[in-house]
Amino acid sequence: MTETKHTHPCQIAIVCPGGPITRELAEKTADIAAARFGDGVNLHFHEQCYASAGHFAGADAERSAAFLEAANDPKYSAVWFGRGGYGACRLDDELFGKLNDHARRKTYFGYSDNGFLLARLYKKKIGRQVHGPIPTDLNREGGQDAIARSLSYLVHGDTSGMEPTVKTGKPCVAFNITVFAHLAGTSWAPDLTGHIVMLEDVGEYLYATDRAMFSIMDDRSIQNAAGIMLGRLSDVPENDRPFGASEEEIVQYWCERAGVPYLGRADIGHDAQNKIVPFGAFVSA
Amino acid sequence: MTETKHTHPCQIAIVCPGGPITRELAEKTADIAAARFGDGVNLHFHEQCYASAGHFAGADAERSAAFLEAANDPKYSAVWFGRGGYGACRLDDELFGKLNDHARRKTYFGYSDNGFLLARLYKKKIGRQVHGPIPTDLNREGGQDAIARSLSYLVHGDTSGMEPTVKTGKPCVAFNITVFAHLAGTSWAPDLTGHIVMLEDVGEYLYATDRAMFSIMDDRSIQNAAGIMLGRLSDVPENDRPFGASEEEIVQYWCERAGVPYLGRADIGHDAQNKIVPFGAFVSA
């Protein structure tokens, strides 16, 4: 039997580069996968998903080893991140030099804090990086549909859950604003010249989003982007004084200041409607 | 009468590059200055300090114009920032090209969000930049002593309120961690090769401080710094799970990872004890 991209069942490894998930969430995710995709998919939750070391799903070395193991294993066609949280930027620098040819043929799927890792893999051109819902989204209302959207893309190559702009074929990426503000200017940041950059966030004051946009739009690579699209900003806390500009005005302000086109809203966010954005120029299979 | 650095009375302009202050706070500040320094100092609060435009002490153009006016005026020996908050990074890029020779002989004094502006002036070698207490610190317990420390430095050149490491003569700077994480890698960031970089913060989760340190320590200029010193992190909110490392362990971790010496604690922070750190190598008058 020859291995192809859509070998059945589709074997997906789950690891957690930031915070941990519970066994209960893993079981719930597996149940949904079974109910919706039958024997079309097998989910392999790495034990590291349940590890705990302070804020993280295990120490940096443990999270790095689990990711490396999953990425290098020829059995899996994709590595799905179980949760964001915080911690992907602490993975060992050395692991990236150890990723093998199997790792280079895989899909890496997640968002939010996972963006640090997706960015670095995209920069190093290792595999295909995809922004989209992850198991921990099951905790949201509508979360079952969200993760089914991801699985349908991974198992069947179903593009109906993709962010519409992706289908134009222009190179796209999607990032969390706070994550990208920290990523911009670092050695982990990919060159986004010519890209449509979709941005979203959750739980940040508008002034913090404004400050993050300063950092993002001052980045030379971003200044050569094709444009910025704004996803949803959810759970924005109320400040002691109103910011005085809407979220869209904030992004437009910084785009104008940087001379980068603002291209409107993107259908992404920290919510169950969060759409799928494969990094780079999408070519249908 | 010839103008010298310590012309009496010492004329200080106050402007607000971020958030506004009240007239009451300005009066209280002037009263303390009068009570402690008699006719040795005159404080000139620019009307812009009381302006309001959403989050800011007036629109970007108004804050930029007030700063430019104060900086270029030969009457003042120093520009003291009335408050931090957020907004210094939104000042007009054009103003920096309009700063005159008087602006180049001035002291610029503040901290926190003001750090964006201090950084850019330091990068452009315009005047002397100093981290230290500002009028809004009067709202803290012990705030009177804090602002008297600043005034004594500005009026008399009193170095007793300086952070002790400054006196070694090694080039120093001091920044807020969140501000510097956004500054790092941007066109506003000065080259800090060979500098001792003192860092402090307020009101941030430890995971956010850890993430900010990723961004700071990945910066190439910081990787050539003489070392990092940690000031105080105050009002750290409790997270839903303990971070698992102390604030000092966090900074040590990222210093080690970047190969930059960790040099211990610095006596700075968002508090009344916040000491004075002139940027660059301090030479006593």
Coordinates of C-alpha atoms in Angstrom, one line a residue:
Chain A
M1 CA 0.0 0.0 0.0
T2 CA 1.4 3.4 -1.0
E3 CA 1.2 6.2 1.5
T4 CA -0.7 9.2 0.0
K5 CA -1.8 12.5 1.6
H6 CA -5.3 11.1 2.1
T7 CA -4.4 7.7 3.5
H8 CA -7.4 6.3 5.4
P9 CA -7.8 6.4 8.2
C10 CA -6.2 9.9 8.5
Q11 CA -3.8 9.7 11.4
I12 CA -3.5 12.9 13.4
A13 CA -1.2 13.5 16.3
I14 CA -2.2 16.0 19.0
V15 CA 0.4 17.8 21.2
C16 CA 0.2 20.9 23.4
P17 CA 3.1 23.4 22.9
G18 CA 1.6 25.8 25.5
G19 CA -1.0 24.8 28.1
P20 CA -2.4 21.4 28.8
I21 CA -5.8 19.8 28.1
T22 CA -7.7 17.3 30.2
R23 CA -8.2 13.6 29.3
E24 CA -11.9 14.4 29.4
L25 CA -11.5 17.0 26.6
A26 CA -9.4 14.5 24.6
E27 CA -12.1 11.9 24.9
K28 CA -14.8 14.3 23.9
T29 CA -12.8 15.4 20.9
A30 CA -12.2 11.7 19.9
D31 CA -16.0 11.0 20.3
I32 CA -16.9 13.8 18.0
A33 CA -14.3 12.7 15.4
A34 CA -15.7 9.2 15.5
A35 CA -19.3 10.4 15.3
R36 CA -18.7 12.6 12.4
F37 CA -15.9 10.9 10.5
G38 CA -16.3 7.2 11.5
D39 CA -13.1 5.3 10.8
G40 CA -11.9 8.0 8.5
V41 CA -9.7 9.5 11.2
N42 CA -7.7 8.4 14.2
L43 CA -6.7 10.9 16.8
H44 CA -3.5 10.2 18.8
F45 CA -3.3 12.4 21.9
H46 CA 0.3 12.4 23.1
E47 CA 0.6 11.9 26.8
Q48 CA 2.3 15.2 27.0
C49 CA -1.1 16.9 26.4
Y50 CA -2.0 16.1 30.0
A51 CA 1.4 17.0 31.6
S52 CA 1.7 19.9 34.0
A53 CA 4.6 22.1 34.9
G54 CA 3.4 25.4 36.3
H55 CA 1.7 27.3 33.5
F56 CA 2.7 24.8 30.9
A57 CA 1.8 21.3 29.6
G58 CA 5.1 19.9 30.9
A59 CA 8.5 21.5 31.0
D60 CA 10.0 23.1 27.8
A61 CA 12.0 20.0 27.1
E62 CA 9.0 17.7 27.4
R63 CA 6.8 19.9 25.2
S64 CA 9.7 20.1 22.7
A65 CA 10.3 16.4 22.6
A66 CA 6.6 15.6 22.2
F67 CA 6.3 18.0 19.3
L68 CA 9.5 16.7 17.6
E69 CA 8.3 13.1 18.1
A70 CA 4.9 13.8 16.5
A71 CA 6.3 15.9 13.7
N72 CA 9.0 13.3 12.7
D73 CA 6.7 10.3 12.9
P74 CA 5.8 9.0 9.4
K75 CA 2.5 7.6 10.8
Y76 CA 0.9 11.0 11.1
S77 CA -0.2 13.3 8.3
A78 CA -0.9 16.2 10.6
V79 CA 0.0 17.6 14.0
W80 CA -2.9 19.3 15.6
F81 CA -2.3 21.5 18.6
G82 CA -4.6 20.7 21.5
R83 CA -4.6 24.1 23.0
G84 CA -3.0 27.6 22.9
G85 CA -2.6 29.3 26.2
Y86 CA 1.0 30.3 26.3
G87 CA 4.3 28.5 25.8
A88 CA 5.1 27.8 22.2
C89 CA 7.8 30.5 22.1
R90 CA 9.7 28.6 24.8
L91 CA 10.2 25.4 22.7
D92 CA 13.9 24.4 22.4
D93 CA 15.6 26.2 19.5
E94 CA 17.5 22.9 18.8
L95 CA 14.4 21.0 17.9
F96 CA 13.9 22.9 14.7
G97 CA 17.2 21.5 13.3
K98 CA 16.1 18.0 14.1
L99 CA 12.8 18.0 12.1
N100 CA 13.1 15.3 9.4
D101 CA 11.6 14.7 5.9
H102 CA 8.4 13.4 7.4
A103 CA 8.0 16.6 9.4
R104 CA 8.4 18.5 6.1
R105 CA 5.4 16.7 4.6
K106 CA 3.0 17.4 7.5
T107 CA 0.3 19.8 8.2
Y108 CA 0.6 21.9 11.5
F109 CA -2.8 23.1 12.6
G110 CA -3.7 25.6 15.4
Y111 CA -3.9 29.3 16.3
S112 CA -3.5 31.8 19.1
D113 CA -0.3 31.1 21.0
N114 CA 0.4 28.2 18.5
G115 CA 1.1 31.1 16.1
F116 CA 4.6 31.4 17.4
L117 CA 5.3 27.8 16.3
L118 CA 3.4 28.1 13.0
A119 CA 5.4 31.3 12.3
R120 CA 8.7 29.6 12.8
L121 CA 7.8 26.6 10.8
Y122 CA 6.5 28.8 8.0
K123 CA 9.8 30.8 8.1
K124 CA 11.8 27.6 7.9
K125 CA 9.4 26.2 5.2
I126 CA 8.8 23.0 7.2
G127 CA 5.4 21.5 6.3
R128 CA 2.1 23.3 5.8
Q129 CA 0.9 25.7 8.5
V130 CA -2.8 26.2 9.0
H131 CA -4.7 28.6 11.3
G132 CA -7.9 27.0 12.6
P133 CA -9.9 25.6 15.5
I134 CA -8.4 23.2 18.0
P135 CA -9.7 20.8 20.5
T136 CA -9.9 23.3 23.4
D137 CA -12.5 25.2 21.3
L138 CA -14.9 22.5 22.4
N139 CA -15.3 24.6 25.5
R140 CA -17.0 27.2 23.4
E141 CA -20.7 27.2 22.4
G142 CA -20.7 25.8 18.9
G143 CA -17.3 24.2 19.5
Q144 CA -18.3 20.9 18.0
D145 CA -18.9 22.5 14.6
A146 CA -15.6 24.4 15.0
I147 CA -13.4 21.3 15.5
A148 CA -15.4 19.4 12.9
R149 CA -14.5 22.2 10.4
S150 CA -10.8 21.5 11.2
L151 CA -11.1 17.8 11.0
S152 CA -13.1 17.9 7.7
Y153 CA -10.2 20.0 6.3
L154 CA -7.6 17.6 7.6
V155 CA -9.4 14.4 6.7
H156 CA -11.2 15.2 3.5
G157 CA -9.4 18.4 2.3
D158 CA -12.8 20.1 2.7
T159 CA -12.2 23.8 1.8
S160 CA -15.8 24.9 2.7
G161 CA -14.5 26.0 6.2
M162 CA -11.7 28.2 4.8
E163 CA -11.7 31.9 5.2
P164 CA -13.0 33.2 1.8
T165 CA -10.0 35.4 0.9
V166 CA -7.8 32.3 1.0
K167 CA -9.5 31.1 -2.1
T168 CA -8.3 34.1 -4.2
G169 CA -4.9 32.2 -4.2
K170 CA -3.1 35.2 -2.7
P171 CA -0.6 34.2 0.0
C172 CA -2.3 34.5 3.4
V173 CA -1.4 34.1 7.1
A174 CA -3.5 34.5 10.2
F175 CA -2.2 35.5 13.6
N176 CA -3.3 36.6 17.1
I177 CA -2.5 40.3 17.4
T178 CA -0.8 40.0 20.8
V179 CA 1.2 37.0 19.7
F180 CA 2.3 38.8 16.5
A181 CA 3.3 41.9 18.3
H182 CA 5.7 39.8 20.3
L183 CA 6.8 37.8 17.2
A184 CA 7.4 40.9 15.0
G185 CA 11.1 41.7 14.7
T186 CA 12.3 38.4 16.3
S187 CA 14.2 35.6 14.7
W188 CA 11.0 33.5 14.7
A189 CA 9.1 35.9 12.4
P190 CA 8.6 34.8 8.7
D191 CA 9.0 37.3 5.8
L192 CA 5.4 38.3 5.0
T193 CA 6.2 40.4 1.9
G194 CA 3.2 40.2 -0.4
H195 CA 1.0 38.4 2.1
I196 CA -2.5 39.2 3.3
V197 CA -2.1 39.3 7.0
M198 CA -5.3 38.4 9.0
L199 CA -5.3 39.5 12.6
E200 CA -7.6 38.7 15.6
D201 CA -7.5 38.9 19.3
V202 CA -9.3 38.2 22.6
G203 CA -9.5 39.7 26.0
E204 CA -7.3 42.8 25.3
Y205 CA -8.0 46.4 26.1
L206 CA -8.3 48.5 22.9
Y207 CA -5.2 50.6 24.0
A208 CA -3.2 47.4 24.2
T209 CA -4.4 46.4 20.7
D210 CA -3.4 49.9 19.5
R211 CA 0.0 49.5 21.1
A212 CA 0.4 46.0 19.5
M213 CA -0.5 47.4 16.1
F214 CA 2.3 50.0 16.5
S215 CA 4.7 47.1 17.0
I216 CA 3.3 45.0 14.1
M217 CA 3.0 47.8 11.6
D218 CA 6.5 49.2 12.3
D219 CA 7.9 45.8 11.2
R220 CA 9.7 46.1 7.8
S221 CA 8.3 42.7 6.5
I222 CA 4.8 43.8 7.4
Q223 CA 5.3 47.1 5.6
N224 CA 5.8 45.1 2.5
A225 CA 2.7 43.0 3.0
A226 CA -0.2 43.0 0.5
G227 CA -2.5 44.2 3.2
I228 CA -4.1 43.7 6.6
M229 CA -7.5 42.2 7.3
L230 CA -9.1 42.4 10.7
G231 CA -10.7 39.4 12.3
R232 CA -12.8 39.6 15.4
L233 CA -11.6 41.1 18.7
S234 CA -13.7 39.4 21.4
D235 CA -14.1 40.0 25.1
V236 CA -12.6 43.4 24.9
P237 CA -12.5 44.7 28.5
E238 CA -13.9 48.1 29.3
N239 CA -11.3 50.6 30.3
D240 CA -11.6 53.4 32.8
R241 CA -12.0 55.8 29.8
P242 CA -13.3 55.0 26.3
F243 CA -10.5 54.6 23.8
G244 CA -12.1 57.0 21.3
A245 CA -11.7 54.8 18.2
S246 CA -13.3 51.6 17.1
E247 CA -11.2 48.4 16.6
E248 CA -11.4 48.9 12.8
E249 CA -10.4 52.6 13.1
I250 CA -7.4 51.4 15.2
V251 CA -6.2 49.0 12.5
Q252 CA -6.9 51.5 9.7
Y253 CA -4.9 54.2 11.6
W254 CA -1.8 52.0 11.8
C255 CA -2.2 50.7 8.2
E256 CA -2.4 54.2 6.9
R257 CA 0.6 55.3 9.0
A258 CA 2.6 52.4 7.7
G259 CA 1.4 52.8 4.1
V260 CA -0.1 49.3 4.0
P261 CA -3.5 48.7 2.5
Y262 CA -6.3 47.8 4.9
L263 CA -8.4 45.2 3.2
G264 CA -11.4 44.8 5.5
R265 CA -12.7 42.2 7.8
A266 CA -11.5 38.6 8.0
D267 CA -13.7 35.7 9.3
I268 CA -11.4 34.6 12.1
G269 CA -11.4 35.0 15.8
H270 CA -11.3 33.3 19.2
D271 CA -14.8 31.9 18.6
A272 CA -16.6 28.9 17.1
Q273 CA -16.9 30.7 13.8
N274 CA -13.1 30.9 13.4
K275 CA -12.3 29.9 9.8
I276 CA -9.4 28.0 8.3
V277 CA -6.4 29.9 6.9
P278 CA -3.6 27.8 5.3
F279 CA -0.4 29.8 5.3
G280 CA 1.0 30.9 1.9
A281 CA -0.8 30.7 -1.4
F282 CA -3.5 28.1 -1.3
V283 CA -3.7 25.7 -4.2
S284 CA -6.6 23.3 -4.2
A285 CA -5.7 19.6 -4.3
Chain B
M1 CA 23.0 87.2 32.1
T2 CA 24.4 84.1 30.5
E3 CA 22.2 80.9 30.2
T4 CA 23.9 77.9 31.8
K5 CA 22.6 74.4 32.6
H6 CA 21.7 75.4 36.1
T7 CA 20.2 78.8 35.5
H8 CA 18.0 79.8 38.4
P9 CA 15.2 79.4 38.6
C10 CA 15.3 76.1 36.8
Q11 CA 12.6 76.2 34.1
I12 CA 10.8 72.9 33.5
A13 CA 8.1 72.3 30.9
I14 CA 5.5 69.6 31.5
V15 CA 3.7 67.9 28.6
C16 CA 1.8 64.6 28.4
P17 CA 2.6 62.3 25.4
G18 CA 0.1 59.7 26.5
G19 CA -2.7 60.2 29.0
P20 CA -3.8 63.5 30.6
I21 CA -3.4 64.9 34.1
T22 CA -5.8 67.1 36.1
R23 CA -5.3 70.8 36.9
E24 CA -5.5 69.7 40.6
L25 CA -2.5 67.3 40.1
A26 CA -0.6 70.1 38.4
E27 CA -1.2 72.5 41.2
K28 CA -0.3 69.9 43.8
T29 CA 3.0 69.3 41.9
A30 CA 3.7 73.0 41.7
D31 CA 3.0 73.4 45.5
I32 CA 5.4 70.6 46.4
A33 CA 8.1 72.1 44.0
A34 CA 7.6 75.5 45.7
A35 CA 7.6 74.1 49.2
R36 CA 10.8 72.1 48.7
F37 CA 12.8 74.2 46.2
G38 CA 11.4 77.7 46.7
D39 CA 12.2 80.0 43.8
G40 CA 14.8 77.5 42.5
V41 CA 12.3 76.0 40.1
N42 CA 9.4 77.1 37.9
L43 CA 7.1 74.4 36.5
H44 CA 5.3 75.3 33.3
F45 CA 2.4 72.9 32.7
H46 CA 1.4 73.1 29.0
E47 CA -2.3 73.4 28.4
Q48 CA -2.1 70.1 26.4
C49 CA -1.7 68.3 29.8
Y50 CA -5.4 68.7 30.4
A51 CA -6.6 68.0 26.9
S52 CA -8.7 64.9 26.3
A53 CA -9.3 62.9 23.1
G54 CA -10.5 59.4 23.9
H55 CA -7.7 57.6 25.7
F56 CA -5.2 60.4 25.2
A57 CA -4.3 63.9 26.4
G58 CA -5.4 65.4 23.1
A59 CA -5.1 64.1 19.6
D60 CA -1.8 62.9 18.2
A61 CA -1.2 66.2 16.5
E62 CA -1.9 68.2 19.6
R63 CA 0.4 66.0 21.8
S64 CA 3.1 66.1 19.1
A65 CA 2.8 69.9 18.8
A66 CA 3.0 70.4 22.6
F67 CA 6.1 68.2 22.9
L68 CA 7.8 69.9 20.0
E69 CA 7.0 73.4 21.4
A70 CA 8.4 72.5 24.8
A71 CA 11.4 70.7 23.4
N72 CA 12.4 73.6 21.1
D73 CA 11.8 76.4 23.5
P74 CA 15.2 77.9 24.8
K75 CA 13.5 78.9 28.0
Y76 CA 13.3 75.4 29.4
S77 CA 16.2 73.2 30.6
A78 CA 14.0 70.1 30.8
V79 CA 10.8 68.5 29.6
W80 CA 9.2 66.5 32.3
F81 CA 6.4 64.1 31.3
G82 CA 3.3 64.6 33.4
R83 CA 2.0 61.1 33.0
G84 CA 2.6 57.8 31.2
G85 CA -0.6 55.8 30.4
Y86 CA -0.4 55.1 26.7
G87 CA 0.2 57.1 23.6
A88 CA 3.8 58.2 23.2
C89 CA 4.3 55.8 20.3
R90 CA 1.6 57.6 18.4
L91 CA 3.5 60.9 18.2
D92 CA 4.0 62.2 14.7
D93 CA 7.1 60.8 13.0
E94 CA 7.7 64.2 11.4
L95 CA 8.2 66.0 14.7
F96 CA 11.5 64.3 15.3
G97 CA 13.0 66.0 12.3
K98 CA 11.9 69.4 13.6
L99 CA 13.7 69.3 16.9
N100 CA 16.1 72.2 17.1
D101 CA 19.5 72.9 18.8
H102 CA 17.7 73.9 22.0
A103 CA 15.9 70.5 22.0
R104 CA 19.3 68.9 21.7
R105 CA 20.5 70.5 24.9
K106 CA 17.5 69.5 27.0
T107 CA 16.8 66.7 29.5
Y108 CA 13.7 64.5 28.9
F109 CA 12.4 63.0 32.0
G110 CA 9.8 60.2 32.6
Y111 CA 9.2 56.5 32.5
S112 CA 6.6 53.8 31.7
D113 CA 4.9 54.6 28.4
N114 CA 7.2 57.7 28.1
G115 CA 9.9 55.1 27.4
F116 CA 8.8 54.9 23.7
L117 CA 9.7 58.6 23.4
L118 CA 12.9 58.4 25.5
A119 CA 14.0 55.5 23.4
R120 CA 13.5 57.3 20.1
L121 CA 15.3 60.5 21.4
Y122 CA 18.1 58.3 22.7
K123 CA 18.4 56.6 19.3
K124 CA 18.5 60.0 17.6
K125 CA 20.9 61.4 20.2
I126 CA 18.6 64.3 20.9
G127 CA 19.2 65.6 24.5
R128 CA 19.6 63.6 27.7
Q129 CA 17.0 61.0 28.5
V130 CA 16.3 60.1 32.1
H131 CA 14.0 57.5 33.6
G132 CA 12.4 58.6 36.9
P133 CA 9.3 59.7 38.8
I134 CA 6.7 62.0 37.2
P135 CA 3.9 64.2 38.5
T136 CA 1.3 61.4 38.3
D137 CA 3.3 59.5 40.9
L138 CA 1.8 61.9 43.4
N139 CA -1.2 59.6 43.4
R140 CA 1.0 57.0 45.1
E141 CA 1.8 56.7 48.8
G142 CA 5.2 58.4 49.2
G143 CA 4.7 60.2 45.9
Q144 CA 5.8 63.6 47.2
D145 CA 9.3 62.2 47.9
A146 CA 9.3 60.5 44.5
I147 CA 8.7 63.7 42.6
A148 CA 11.0 65.7 44.9
R149 CA 13.7 63.1 43.9
S150 CA 13.2 64.0 40.2
L151 CA 13.1 67.7 40.9
S152 CA 16.2 67.6 43.0
Y153 CA 18.0 65.9 40.1
L154 CA 16.7 68.4 37.6
V155 CA 17.2 71.5 39.7
H156 CA 20.4 70.8 41.7
G157 CA 21.9 67.9 39.7
D158 CA 21.4 65.9 42.9
T159 CA 22.6 62.3 42.2
S160 CA 21.5 60.8 45.6
G161 CA 18.3 59.6 44.0
M162 CA 20.0 57.8 41.2
E163 CA 19.9 54.0 40.8
P164 CA 23.3 52.9 42.3
T165 CA 24.5 51.0 39.2
V166 CA 24.4 54.2 37.2
K167 CA 27.3 55.5 39.3
T168 CA 29.6 52.8 37.9
G169 CA 29.7 54.9 34.8
K170 CA 28.6 52.0 32.6
P171 CA 26.0 53.0 30.0
C172 CA 22.5 52.3 31.4
V173 CA 18.9 52.5 30.3
A174 CA 15.7 51.7 32.1
F175 CA 12.4 50.5 30.5
N176 CA 9.0 49.1 31.3
I177 CA 9.0 45.5 30.1
T178 CA 5.7 45.7 28.2
V179 CA 6.7 48.9 26.5
F180 CA 10.1 47.5 25.6
A181 CA 8.6 44.3 24.2
H182 CA 6.7 46.5 21.8
L183 CA 9.6 48.7 21.1
A184 CA 12.1 45.9 20.4
G185 CA 12.7 45.4 16.8
T186 CA 11.0 48.6 15.7
S187 CA 12.5 51.7 14.1
W188 CA 12.1 53.5 17.5
A189 CA 14.5 51.2 19.3
P190 CA 18.0 52.4 20.1
D191 CA 21.1 50.3 19.8
L192 CA 21.8 49.0 23.3
T193 CA 25.0 47.2 22.6
G194 CA 27.2 47.3 25.8
H195 CA 24.3 48.8 27.9
I196 CA 23.0 47.6 31.3
V197 CA 19.3 47.3 30.6
M198 CA 17.1 47.8 33.7
L199 CA 13.5 46.5 33.4
E200 CA 10.4 46.9 35.5
D201 CA 6.6 46.4 35.1
V202 CA 3.3 46.7 36.7
G203 CA 0.0 44.9 36.6
E204 CA 1.0 42.1 34.2
Y205 CA 0.5 38.4 34.6
L206 CA 3.8 36.5 34.9
Y207 CA 3.0 34.6 31.7
A208 CA 2.7 38.0 29.9
T209 CA 6.0 39.1 31.4
D210 CA 7.6 35.8 30.2
R211 CA 6.2 36.3 26.7
A212 CA 7.5 39.9 26.7
M213 CA 11.0 38.7 27.8
F214 CA 11.0 36.3 24.7
S215 CA 10.4 39.3 22.5
I216 CA 13.0 41.5 24.3
M217 CA 15.8 38.9 24.5
D218 CA 15.4 37.8 20.9
D219 CA 16.4 41.3 19.9
R220 CA 19.8 41.4 18.3
S221 CA 20.8 44.7 20.0
I222 CA 19.8 43.4 23.4
Q223 CA 21.8 40.2 22.8
N224 CA 24.8 42.5 22.7
A225 CA 23.9 44.3 25.9
A226 CA 26.3 44.2 28.9
G227 CA 23.5 42.7 30.9
I228 CA 19.9 42.8 32.3
M229 CA 18.8 44.0 35.7
L230 CA 15.4 43.4 37.0
G231 CA 13.5 46.2 38.8
R232 CA 10.2 45.6 40.6
L233 CA 7.1 43.9 39.1
S234 CA 4.2 45.3 41.1
D235 CA 0.5 44.4 41.2
V236 CA 1.1 41.1 39.4
P237 CA -2.4 39.6 39.0
E238 CA -3.0 36.0 40.1
N239 CA -3.7 33.7 37.2
D240 CA -6.0 30.7 37.2
R241 CA -2.8 28.5 37.6
P242 CA 0.5 29.4 39.2
F243 CA 3.2 30.2 36.7
G244 CA 5.7 27.9 38.3
A245 CA 8.7 30.3 38.3
S246 CA 9.5 33.5 40.1
E247 CA 9.8 36.8 38.3
E248 CA 13.6 36.6 38.8
E249 CA 13.7 33.0 37.4
I250 CA 11.8 34.2 34.4
V251 CA 14.3 36.9 33.6
Q252 CA 17.2 34.6 34.3
Y253 CA 15.7 32.0 32.0
W254 CA 15.5 34.3 29.1
C255 CA 19.0 35.9 29.8
E256 CA 20.5 32.4 29.8
R257 CA 18.7 31.4 26.6
A258 CA 20.0 34.6 24.9
G259 CA 23.5 34.4 26.4
V260 CA 23.2 37.7 28.1
P261 CA 24.4 38.2 31.7
Y262 CA 21.8 38.6 34.4
L263 CA 23.1 41.3 36.7
G264 CA 20.6 41.2 39.6
R265 CA 18.0 43.6 40.9
A266 CA 17.6 47.2 40.0
D267 CA 16.0 49.8 42.3
I268 CA 13.3 50.9 39.8
G269 CA 9.6 50.2 39.5
H270 CA 6.1 51.6 39.3
D271 CA 6.3 52.9 42.9
A272 CA 7.5 55.8 45.0
Q273 CA 10.9 54.2 45.4
N274 CA 11.5 54.3 41.7
K275 CA 15.1 55.6 41.2
I276 CA 16.6 57.8 38.6
V277 CA 18.4 56.3 35.6
P278 CA 20.0 58.7 33.1
F279 CA 20.4 57.0 29.8
G280 CA 23.9 56.3 28.5
A281 CA 27.1 56.5 30.5
F282 CA 26.6 58.9 33.4
V283 CA 29.3 61.5 33.9
S284 CA 28.9 63.6 37.1
A285 CA 28.8 67.3 36.5

